Short mmCIF file of C-alpha atoms and ligand atoms in Angstrom, two decimals:
data_model
loop_
_atom_site.label_atom_id
_atom_site.label_comp_id
_atom_site.label_asym_id
_atom_site.label_seq_id
_atom_site.Cartn_x
_atom_site.Cartn_y
_atom_site.Cartn_z
CA UNK A 282 0.00 0.00 0.00
CA UNK A 283 2.72 2.41 1.05
CA UNK A 284 4.75 1.77 -2.09
CA UNK A 285 1.70 2.29 -4.30
CA UNK A 286 1.28 5.73 -2.74
CA UNK A 287 4.99 6.39 -3.19
CA UNK A 288 4.83 5.46 -6.86
CA UNK A 289 1.87 7.76 -7.40
CA UNK A 290 3.63 10.70 -5.74
CA UNK A 291 6.77 10.02 -7.70
CA UNK A 292 4.81 9.93 -10.96
CA UNK A 293 3.35 13.33 -10.12
CA UNK A 294 6.77 14.73 -9.36
CA UNK A 295 8.06 13.27 -12.63
CA UNK A 296 5.25 14.95 -14.56
CA UNK A 297 5.94 18.29 -12.88
CA UNK A 298 9.60 17.94 -13.89
CA UNK A 299 8.54 17.77 -17.55
CA UNK A 300 7.01 21.24 -17.26
CA UNK A 301 3.56 20.05 -18.32
CA UNK A 302 0.25 21.70 -17.38
CA UNK A 303 0.90 24.92 -19.32
CA UNK A 304 3.68 26.08 -17.05
CA UNK A 305 5.99 28.14 -19.33
CA UNK A 306 9.02 27.89 -17.02
CA UNK A 307 10.18 24.29 -16.52
CA UNK A 308 11.29 23.77 -12.94
CA UNK A 309 15.06 23.68 -12.37
CA UNK A 310 16.63 20.23 -12.53
CA UNK A 311 16.51 18.31 -9.32
CA UNK A 312 19.56 16.58 -7.96
CA UNK A 313 20.12 12.91 -7.21
CA UNK A 314 23.16 12.32 -5.06
CA UNK A 315 24.62 8.93 -5.91
CA UNK A 316 27.03 7.60 -3.30
CA UNK A 317 29.62 5.04 -4.44
CA UNK A 318 33.32 4.21 -4.03
CA UNK A 319 33.97 4.39 -7.74
CA UNK A 320 36.42 7.25 -8.08
CA UNK A 321 39.08 6.29 -10.64
CA UNK A 322 40.12 3.92 -13.46
CA UNK A 323 37.65 1.32 -14.65
CA UNK A 324 35.32 2.04 -11.71
CA UNK A 325 34.95 5.72 -12.62
CA UNK A 326 34.53 4.75 -16.29
CA UNK A 327 31.65 2.45 -15.28
CA UNK A 328 30.00 5.16 -13.20
CA UNK A 329 30.38 7.70 -16.02
CA UNK A 330 28.67 5.33 -18.46
CA UNK A 331 25.74 4.91 -16.08
CA UNK A 332 25.52 8.65 -15.56
CA UNK A 333 25.37 9.24 -19.33
CA UNK A 334 22.45 6.81 -19.54
CA UNK A 335 20.75 8.48 -16.56
CA UNK A 336 21.06 11.88 -18.23
CA UNK A 337 19.32 10.51 -21.33
CA UNK A 338 16.65 8.56 -19.44
CA UNK A 339 15.85 11.07 -16.72
CA UNK A 340 15.41 14.59 -18.10
CA UNK A 341 14.97 17.20 -15.40
CA UNK A 342 17.26 15.30 -13.05
CA UNK A 343 20.89 16.05 -12.35
CA UNK A 344 23.48 13.56 -11.09
CA UNK A 345 25.55 14.59 -8.11
CA UNK A 346 28.66 12.54 -7.48
CA UNK A 347 28.97 11.50 -3.84
CA UNK A 348 31.87 9.07 -4.43
CA UNK A 349 34.34 8.41 -1.60
CA UNK A 350 37.50 6.69 -2.87
CA UNK A 351 38.86 3.47 -1.35
CA UNK A 352 38.71 -0.10 -2.67
CA UNK A 353 35.75 -2.25 -1.65
CA UNK A 354 34.19 0.78 0.03
CA UNK A 355 36.50 0.84 3.07
CA UNK A 356 36.20 4.60 3.45
CA UNK A 357 32.81 5.05 1.79
CA UNK A 358 30.99 2.74 4.18
CA UNK A 359 32.35 4.59 7.21
CA UNK A 360 31.36 7.95 5.74
CA UNK A 361 27.92 6.61 4.90
CA UNK A 362 27.40 5.53 8.49
CA UNK A 363 28.31 9.04 9.68
CA UNK A 364 25.97 10.68 7.18
CA UNK A 365 23.06 8.43 8.04
CA UNK A 366 23.65 9.13 11.75
CA UNK A 367 23.44 12.88 11.19
CA UNK A 368 20.33 12.39 9.05
CA UNK A 369 22.02 13.51 5.87
CA UNK A 370 21.91 10.38 3.70
CA UNK A 371 22.61 10.53 -0.04
CA UNK A 372 19.54 9.78 -2.18
CA UNK A 373 20.92 6.42 -3.24
CA UNK A 374 23.98 4.46 -2.22
CA UNK A 375 25.95 1.53 -3.53
CA UNK A 376 25.80 -1.58 -1.38
CA UNK A 377 26.60 -5.22 -1.97
CA UNK A 378 23.72 -7.57 -2.59
CA UNK A 379 23.27 -10.19 0.11
CA UNK A 380 24.19 -10.34 3.80
CA UNK A 381 25.82 -6.90 3.88
CA UNK A 382 22.52 -5.21 3.03
CA UNK A 383 20.76 -6.69 6.04
CA UNK A 384 22.41 -4.16 8.38
CA UNK A 385 20.80 -1.28 6.48
CA UNK A 386 17.48 -3.11 6.23
CA UNK A 387 17.36 -3.98 9.93
CA UNK A 388 18.12 -0.36 10.82
CA UNK A 389 15.37 0.94 8.48
CA UNK A 390 17.91 2.94 6.46
CA UNK A 391 16.74 1.77 3.03
CA UNK A 392 13.32 1.72 1.44
CA UNK A 393 11.35 -1.26 0.20
CA UNK A 394 11.67 -1.44 -3.60
CA UNK A 395 9.53 -4.54 -4.16
CA UNK A 396 6.84 -2.66 -6.11
CA UNK A 397 9.43 -1.43 -8.61
CA UNK A 398 10.52 -5.00 -9.31
CA UNK A 399 7.03 -5.72 -10.56
CA UNK A 400 6.57 -2.37 -12.33
CA UNK A 401 9.90 -2.66 -14.19
CA UNK A 402 9.80 -6.40 -14.94
CA UNK A 403 12.94 -7.04 -12.90
CA UNK A 404 11.81 -10.40 -11.54
CA UNK A 405 11.77 -11.87 -15.02
CA UNK A 406 14.98 -10.15 -16.14
CA UNK A 407 17.21 -11.15 -13.19
CA UNK A 408 18.33 -14.70 -12.33
CA UNK A 409 15.88 -16.27 -9.86
CA UNK A 410 18.73 -17.16 -7.46
CA UNK A 411 19.86 -13.54 -7.31
CA UNK A 412 16.32 -12.32 -6.65
CA UNK A 413 16.10 -14.89 -3.82
CA UNK A 414 19.39 -13.63 -2.37
CA UNK A 415 18.08 -10.09 -2.47
CA UNK A 416 14.78 -10.92 -0.81
CA UNK A 417 14.52 -10.38 2.93
CA UNK A 418 11.24 -11.38 4.56
CA UNK A 419 9.47 -11.16 1.21
CA UNK A 420 10.79 -7.69 0.33
CA UNK A 421 13.60 -6.39 -1.89
CA UNK A 422 15.60 -3.30 -0.98
CA UNK A 423 18.10 -2.81 -3.80
CA UNK A 424 18.52 -2.98 -7.57
CA UNK A 425 21.62 -4.89 -8.74
CA UNK A 426 23.73 -3.32 -11.49
CA UNK A 427 26.05 -6.23 -12.21
CA UNK A 428 27.66 -9.48 -11.23
CA UNK A 429 31.37 -9.43 -10.42
CA UNK A 430 33.55 -12.50 -10.03
CA UNK A 431 36.00 -12.50 -7.13
CA UNK A 432 38.11 -15.67 -7.60
CA UNK A 433 40.27 -14.65 -10.56
CA UNK A 434 44.05 -14.52 -10.92
CA UNK A 435 45.37 -11.78 -13.20
CA UNK A 436 48.80 -12.34 -14.70
CA UNK A 437 51.51 -10.35 -16.45
CA UNK A 438 52.57 -12.70 -19.29
CA UNK A 439 55.95 -10.97 -19.78
CA UNK A 440 56.91 -11.63 -16.15
CA UNK A 441 55.86 -15.27 -16.39
CA UNK A 442 57.92 -15.64 -19.56
CA UNK A 443 61.01 -14.57 -17.62
CA UNK A 444 60.73 -17.80 -15.62
CA UNK A 445 59.70 -19.82 -18.66
CA UNK A 446 56.11 -20.11 -17.37
CA UNK A 447 53.11 -20.14 -19.71
CA UNK A 448 50.11 -17.83 -19.11
CA UNK A 449 47.86 -20.87 -18.96
CA UNK A 450 46.45 -21.86 -15.56
CA UNK A 451 48.45 -24.05 -13.18
CA UNK A 452 46.37 -27.19 -12.62
CA UNK A 453 45.96 -26.84 -8.88
CA UNK A 454 47.14 -24.97 -5.80
CA UNK A 455 50.43 -26.95 -5.36
CA UNK A 456 51.27 -26.24 -9.02
CA UNK A 457 50.55 -22.55 -8.45
CA UNK A 458 52.88 -22.53 -5.44
CA UNK A 459 55.55 -24.17 -7.64
CA UNK A 460 55.11 -21.41 -10.24
CA UNK A 461 55.47 -18.74 -7.56
CA UNK A 462 58.68 -20.42 -6.39
CA UNK A 463 59.94 -20.54 -10.00
CA UNK A 464 59.29 -16.81 -10.39
CA UNK A 465 61.15 -16.06 -7.21
CA UNK A 466 64.06 -18.20 -8.36
CA UNK A 467 64.06 -16.19 -11.60
CA UNK A 468 64.53 -13.00 -9.61
CA UNK A 469 60.96 -11.82 -9.06
CA UNK A 470 61.20 -11.17 -5.35
CA UNK A 471 57.50 -10.84 -4.56
CA UNK A 472 55.74 -12.68 -7.39
CA UNK A 473 52.23 -12.42 -5.88
CA UNK A 474 50.92 -8.86 -5.56
CA UNK A 475 48.86 -8.50 -2.37
CA UNK A 476 47.13 -5.51 -0.82
CA UNK A 477 45.49 -4.62 2.47
CA UNK A 478 43.10 -6.61 4.71
CA UNK A 479 40.09 -7.14 2.41
CA UNK A 480 42.28 -8.19 -0.52
CA UNK A 481 43.91 -10.76 1.80
CA UNK A 482 40.43 -11.96 2.73
CA UNK A 483 39.75 -12.51 -0.98
CA UNK A 484 42.90 -14.63 -1.23
CA UNK A 485 41.95 -16.60 1.88
CA UNK A 486 38.46 -17.22 0.50
CA UNK A 487 39.88 -18.50 -2.81
CA UNK A 488 42.16 -20.91 -0.92
CA UNK A 489 39.22 -22.05 1.22
CA UNK A 490 37.25 -22.81 -1.95
CA UNK A 491 40.17 -24.93 -3.26
CA UNK A 492 40.64 -26.80 0.00
CA UNK A 493 36.99 -27.22 1.11
CA UNK A 494 35.16 -27.32 -2.23
CA UNK A 495 32.24 -25.06 -3.11
CA UNK A 496 29.72 -26.48 -0.66
CA UNK A 497 32.24 -26.77 2.19
CA UNK A 498 33.15 -23.14 1.59
CA UNK A 499 29.54 -21.94 1.45
CA UNK A 500 28.90 -23.83 4.71
CA UNK A 501 31.42 -21.62 6.52
CA UNK A 502 28.82 -18.84 6.37
CA UNK A 503 25.75 -20.89 7.23
CA UNK A 504 27.19 -22.80 10.18
CA UNK A 505 27.50 -26.11 8.33
CA UNK A 506 31.31 -26.03 8.08
CA UNK A 507 33.48 -25.72 11.16
CA UNK A 508 35.99 -22.86 11.06
CA UNK A 509 38.00 -24.63 13.76
CA UNK A 510 38.22 -27.90 11.76
CA UNK A 511 41.17 -29.62 10.06
CA UNK A 512 40.17 -28.52 6.52
CA UNK A 513 40.40 -24.86 7.54
CA UNK A 514 43.75 -25.58 9.26
CA UNK A 515 45.03 -26.88 5.92
CA UNK A 516 43.65 -23.87 4.08
CA UNK A 517 45.23 -21.43 6.53
CA UNK A 518 48.58 -23.20 5.99
CA UNK A 519 48.20 -22.86 2.20
CA UNK A 520 47.18 -19.22 2.60
CA UNK A 521 50.24 -18.41 4.68
CA UNK A 522 52.43 -20.16 2.09
CA UNK A 523 50.92 -17.94 -0.60
CA UNK A 524 51.44 -14.82 1.50
CA UNK A 525 55.12 -15.71 1.82
CA UNK A 526 55.38 -15.01 -1.95
CA UNK A 527 53.74 -11.60 -1.55
CA UNK A 528 55.08 -8.10 -1.05
CA UNK A 529 55.87 -7.47 2.64
CA UNK A 530 54.24 -4.01 2.62
CA UNK A 531 50.86 -5.54 1.72
CA UNK A 532 48.91 -3.93 4.56
CA UNK A 533 49.65 -0.45 3.27
CA UNK A 534 48.46 -1.01 -0.33
CA UNK A 535 44.96 -0.63 -1.72
CA UNK A 536 44.14 -2.89 -4.66
CA UNK A 537 45.16 -0.44 -7.42
CA UNK A 538 48.59 -0.08 -5.82
CA UNK A 539 49.01 -3.85 -5.68
CA UNK A 540 47.80 -3.94 -9.29
CA UNK A 541 50.53 -1.42 -10.13
CA UNK A 542 53.14 -4.04 -9.05
CA UNK A 543 51.66 -6.36 -11.68
CA UNK A 544 51.56 -3.70 -14.41
CA UNK A 545 55.14 -2.64 -13.69
CA UNK A 546 56.39 -6.23 -13.90
CA UNK A 547 57.36 -6.42 -10.21
CA UNK A 548 54.86 -9.24 -9.67
CA UNK A 549 53.59 -12.01 -11.94
CA UNK A 550 50.15 -12.58 -10.42
CA UNK A 551 47.41 -10.87 -8.44
CA UNK A 552 44.19 -12.33 -7.15
CA UNK A 553 41.46 -9.72 -7.58
CA UNK A 554 37.84 -9.36 -8.60
CA UNK A 555 37.11 -8.74 -12.23
CA UNK A 556 36.92 -4.97 -11.86
CA UNK A 557 40.62 -5.49 -12.54
CA UNK A 558 39.87 -6.38 -16.21
CA UNK A 559 38.46 -2.95 -17.00
CA UNK A 560 40.97 -1.21 -14.77
CA UNK A 561 44.00 -2.81 -16.47
CA UNK A 562 42.60 -1.70 -19.80
CA UNK A 563 41.86 1.82 -18.47
CA UNK A 564 45.48 1.97 -17.25
CA UNK A 565 46.95 1.01 -20.62
CA UNK A 566 47.70 -2.64 -19.86
CA UNK A 567 45.29 -4.65 -22.02
CA UNK A 568 47.71 -7.59 -22.50
CA UNK A 569 46.86 -9.30 -19.21
CA UNK A 570 46.13 -13.01 -18.84
CA UNK A 571 43.59 -14.42 -16.40
CA UNK A 572 42.45 -17.72 -14.94
CA UNK A 573 40.19 -18.96 -12.19
CA UNK A 574 42.08 -19.40 -8.91
CA UNK A 575 43.87 -22.79 -9.11
CA UNK A 576 41.81 -25.55 -7.53
CA UNK A 577 38.53 -23.60 -7.66
CA UNK A 578 37.28 -25.66 -10.63
CA UNK A 579 34.08 -24.18 -12.02
CA UNK A 580 33.19 -22.32 -8.83
CA UNK A 581 32.11 -18.77 -9.61
CA UNK A 582 32.50 -16.62 -6.51
CA UNK A 583 30.01 -13.86 -7.13
CA UNK A 584 29.16 -10.47 -5.71
CA UNK A 585 26.86 -7.78 -6.97
CA UNK A 586 26.87 -4.01 -6.75
CA UNK A 587 23.39 -2.81 -6.03
CA UNK A 588 21.76 0.56 -5.45
CA UNK A 589 19.30 1.44 -2.73
CA UNK A 590 16.82 4.21 -2.08
CA UNK A 591 17.87 5.76 1.22
CA UNK A 592 15.21 6.40 3.82
CA UNK A 593 14.64 10.14 3.90
CA UNK A 594 15.50 10.97 0.29
CA UNK A 595 13.92 14.26 -0.70
CA UNK A 596 14.02 13.47 -4.41
CA UNK A 597 11.95 10.35 -4.76
CA UNK A 598 11.25 10.75 -8.48
CA UNK A 599 14.91 11.29 -9.36
CA UNK A 600 16.10 8.41 -7.21
CA UNK A 601 13.43 6.20 -8.73
CA UNK A 602 14.68 7.15 -12.20
CA UNK A 603 18.30 6.40 -11.22
CA UNK A 604 17.27 2.96 -9.99
CA UNK A 605 15.25 2.32 -13.13
CA UNK A 606 18.31 3.17 -15.23
CA UNK A 607 20.50 0.88 -13.10
CA UNK A 608 18.07 -1.99 -13.61
CA UNK A 609 17.47 -1.39 -17.33
CA UNK A 610 19.02 -3.51 -20.09
CA UNK A 611 20.63 -0.46 -21.73
CA UNK A 612 21.96 0.85 -18.41
CA UNK A 613 23.46 -2.55 -17.54
CA UNK A 614 25.02 -2.89 -20.96
CA UNK A 615 26.73 0.49 -20.90
CA UNK A 616 27.77 0.28 -17.27
CA UNK A 617 29.21 -3.21 -17.46
CA UNK A 618 31.01 -2.65 -20.74
CA UNK A 619 33.09 -0.04 -18.90
CA UNK A 620 33.21 -1.62 -15.41
CA UNK A 621 34.47 -5.12 -16.28
CA UNK A 622 31.60 -6.94 -14.60
CA UNK A 623 28.76 -8.68 -16.41
CA UNK A 624 25.11 -7.62 -16.49
CA UNK A 625 22.97 -8.98 -13.68
CA UNK A 626 20.06 -9.14 -16.17
CA UNK A 627 20.04 -12.24 -18.32
CA UNK A 628 18.69 -10.50 -21.44
CA UNK A 629 21.59 -8.14 -22.19
CA UNK A 630 23.47 -9.11 -25.38
CA UNK A 631 27.18 -9.80 -24.91
CA UNK A 632 28.13 -7.90 -28.08
CA UNK A 633 30.49 -5.06 -27.27
CA UNK A 634 31.76 -6.70 -24.07
CA UNK A 635 35.43 -7.73 -23.72
CA UNK A 636 36.86 -11.21 -24.27
CA UNK A 637 37.19 -11.53 -20.49
CA UNK A 638 33.54 -10.57 -20.00
CA UNK A 639 32.36 -13.04 -22.65
CA UNK A 640 34.16 -15.81 -20.76
CA UNK A 641 32.74 -14.63 -17.42
CA UNK A 642 29.21 -14.65 -18.85
CA UNK A 643 29.65 -18.25 -19.99
CA UNK A 644 31.14 -19.25 -16.61
CA UNK A 645 28.29 -17.54 -14.69
CA UNK A 646 25.78 -19.55 -16.69
CA UNK A 647 27.52 -22.90 -16.19
CA UNK A 648 29.51 -22.59 -12.94
CA UNK A 649 28.69 -23.25 -9.30
CA UNK A 650 27.93 -19.95 -7.54
CA UNK A 651 29.30 -19.21 -4.08
CA UNK A 652 29.07 -15.84 -2.32
CA UNK A 653 31.91 -13.59 -1.12
CA UNK A 654 32.52 -12.39 2.43
CA UNK A 655 35.03 -9.70 1.41
CA UNK A 656 32.29 -8.19 -0.77
CA UNK A 657 29.27 -8.71 1.41
CA UNK A 658 27.30 -11.42 -0.36
CA UNK A 659 28.26 -14.08 2.23
CA UNK A 660 28.72 -12.29 5.54
CA UNK A 661 27.61 -9.18 7.40
CA UNK A 662 29.77 -6.07 7.69
CA UNK A 663 30.74 -6.67 11.36
CA UNK A 664 31.77 -10.23 10.53
CA UNK A 665 33.86 -9.01 7.60
CA UNK A 666 35.45 -6.34 9.83
CA UNK A 667 36.40 -9.00 12.40
CA UNK A 668 38.07 -11.20 9.75
CA UNK A 669 39.92 -8.23 8.29
CA UNK A 670 41.24 -7.35 11.74
CA UNK A 671 42.40 -10.96 12.24
CA UNK A 672 44.28 -10.82 8.93
CA UNK A 673 45.99 -7.57 9.82
CA UNK A 674 46.97 -9.07 13.18
CA UNK A 675 48.46 -12.05 11.33
CA UNK A 676 50.93 -9.74 9.59
CA UNK A 677 52.62 -8.94 12.89
CA UNK A 678 51.93 -12.12 14.86
CA UNK A 679 52.62 -14.54 11.98
CA UNK A 680 50.81 -17.24 13.93
CA UNK A 681 48.53 -19.40 11.77
CA UNK A 682 46.93 -21.05 14.81
CA UNK A 683 45.99 -17.67 16.25
CA UNK A 684 44.59 -16.67 12.86
CA UNK A 685 42.38 -19.75 12.70
CA UNK A 686 41.24 -19.19 16.29
CA UNK A 687 40.30 -15.60 15.43
CA UNK A 688 38.40 -16.77 12.36
CA UNK A 689 36.47 -19.33 14.41
CA UNK A 690 35.68 -16.75 17.08
CA UNK A 691 34.35 -14.29 14.50
CA UNK A 692 32.08 -16.96 13.05
CA UNK A 693 30.72 -17.84 16.50
CA UNK A 694 30.06 -14.21 17.19
CA UNK A 695 28.45 -13.12 13.93
CA UNK A 696 26.83 -16.09 12.24
CA UNK A 697 23.06 -15.71 11.88
CA UNK A 698 21.59 -19.09 12.72
C1 BGC B 12 32.86 -3.59 -5.56
C2 BGC B 12 33.37 -3.31 -6.93
C3 BGC B 12 34.64 -2.50 -6.84
C4 BGC B 12 35.63 -3.18 -5.92
C5 BGC B 12 36.93 -2.46 -5.72
C6 BGC B 12 33.93 -4.17 -4.68
O1 BGC B 12 33.48 -4.28 -3.36
O2 BGC B 12 31.79 -4.48 -5.58
O3 BGC B 12 32.42 -2.60 -7.68
O4 BGC B 12 35.16 -2.31 -8.12
O5 BGC B 12 35.05 -3.33 -4.67
O6 BGC B 12 36.75 -1.19 -5.24
#
């Protein structure tokens, strides 16, 4: 009922914005503040493409950029919390689909968008599994713009060639460790580029997928797999072996700085989500190679960027139009072509997308999906924060048993049973 009223009001506002009803002076454009952490490289290119579509689709509305830089939203999420607390939310903000959104929903900080799903045909256009993941107690609170894949290794083929290695994937995790050792022996001191906490969590998750399998991994976030068990002990040992091939200053690098090590030939590999594809191209390095993290098989670790309507927005019609653009086939095509991810909608043609994206689209259709904790589809924000803190502590303590104990403690504390 409430949403029906909201839609009616928004329609009226939209009509007023067109200057109808004989009014000679069209009202000034209204502003939609869009809050993201997309501030440079491929991320900014993606945002710009969406904004161009919004300008065409939403006359009378003006985009205001509320971006706060920092990979995976480390700074943006903190700033958002401050703004919401002082009752100054942006009109719409980026948030990951899945568990991470529940914090905002529970606190009443985002509006119910279920009626728009029906009005805009989104239920039919999005994969049923994604719609299920987005649904909380029968309601949906965000519109997904894309699907990103987290468990990808990006490689610099020229560096690999120095050690006589091909750019093709090592067959499993032990073979990958052998390749890292071969690179080091060939003079590449830190062959695996690693960045700060959340990028280490991505690496740990990829190792957990290799060592526990897709369902064992997924069970870590539902309570079915024991974080204190022997399989996780093995994975932590593999993870620490991998870190020993990384750059020692990892905690002080955001992902683009770790990526720079790859571009400059100081590292051979980096594990990163597929925003890296567009970013490497944007930074003049289109000759990258990629493969799924060794041992992950056909597991597709997914995450999705979604947009919300903040509670308290003063520009309902404009925010509604932004969300409609985000969910539209044309919006998803243009945005994803620039961002490196693939459309969340299943009806967007792949023409015009990169070779990497074509392969990701095929893998998304055929692979086994598992969610990501580093990017909010698997775990809540406090849980993610606790794991990130444990990883940072590992850098100084270098104690794998303490790391596993911290991981198990975080799960006990934050799992929703
Ligand atoms: C977001 C991506 C973004 C990446 C790096 C992820 O959490 O989902 O859109 O490119 O962080 O900033």
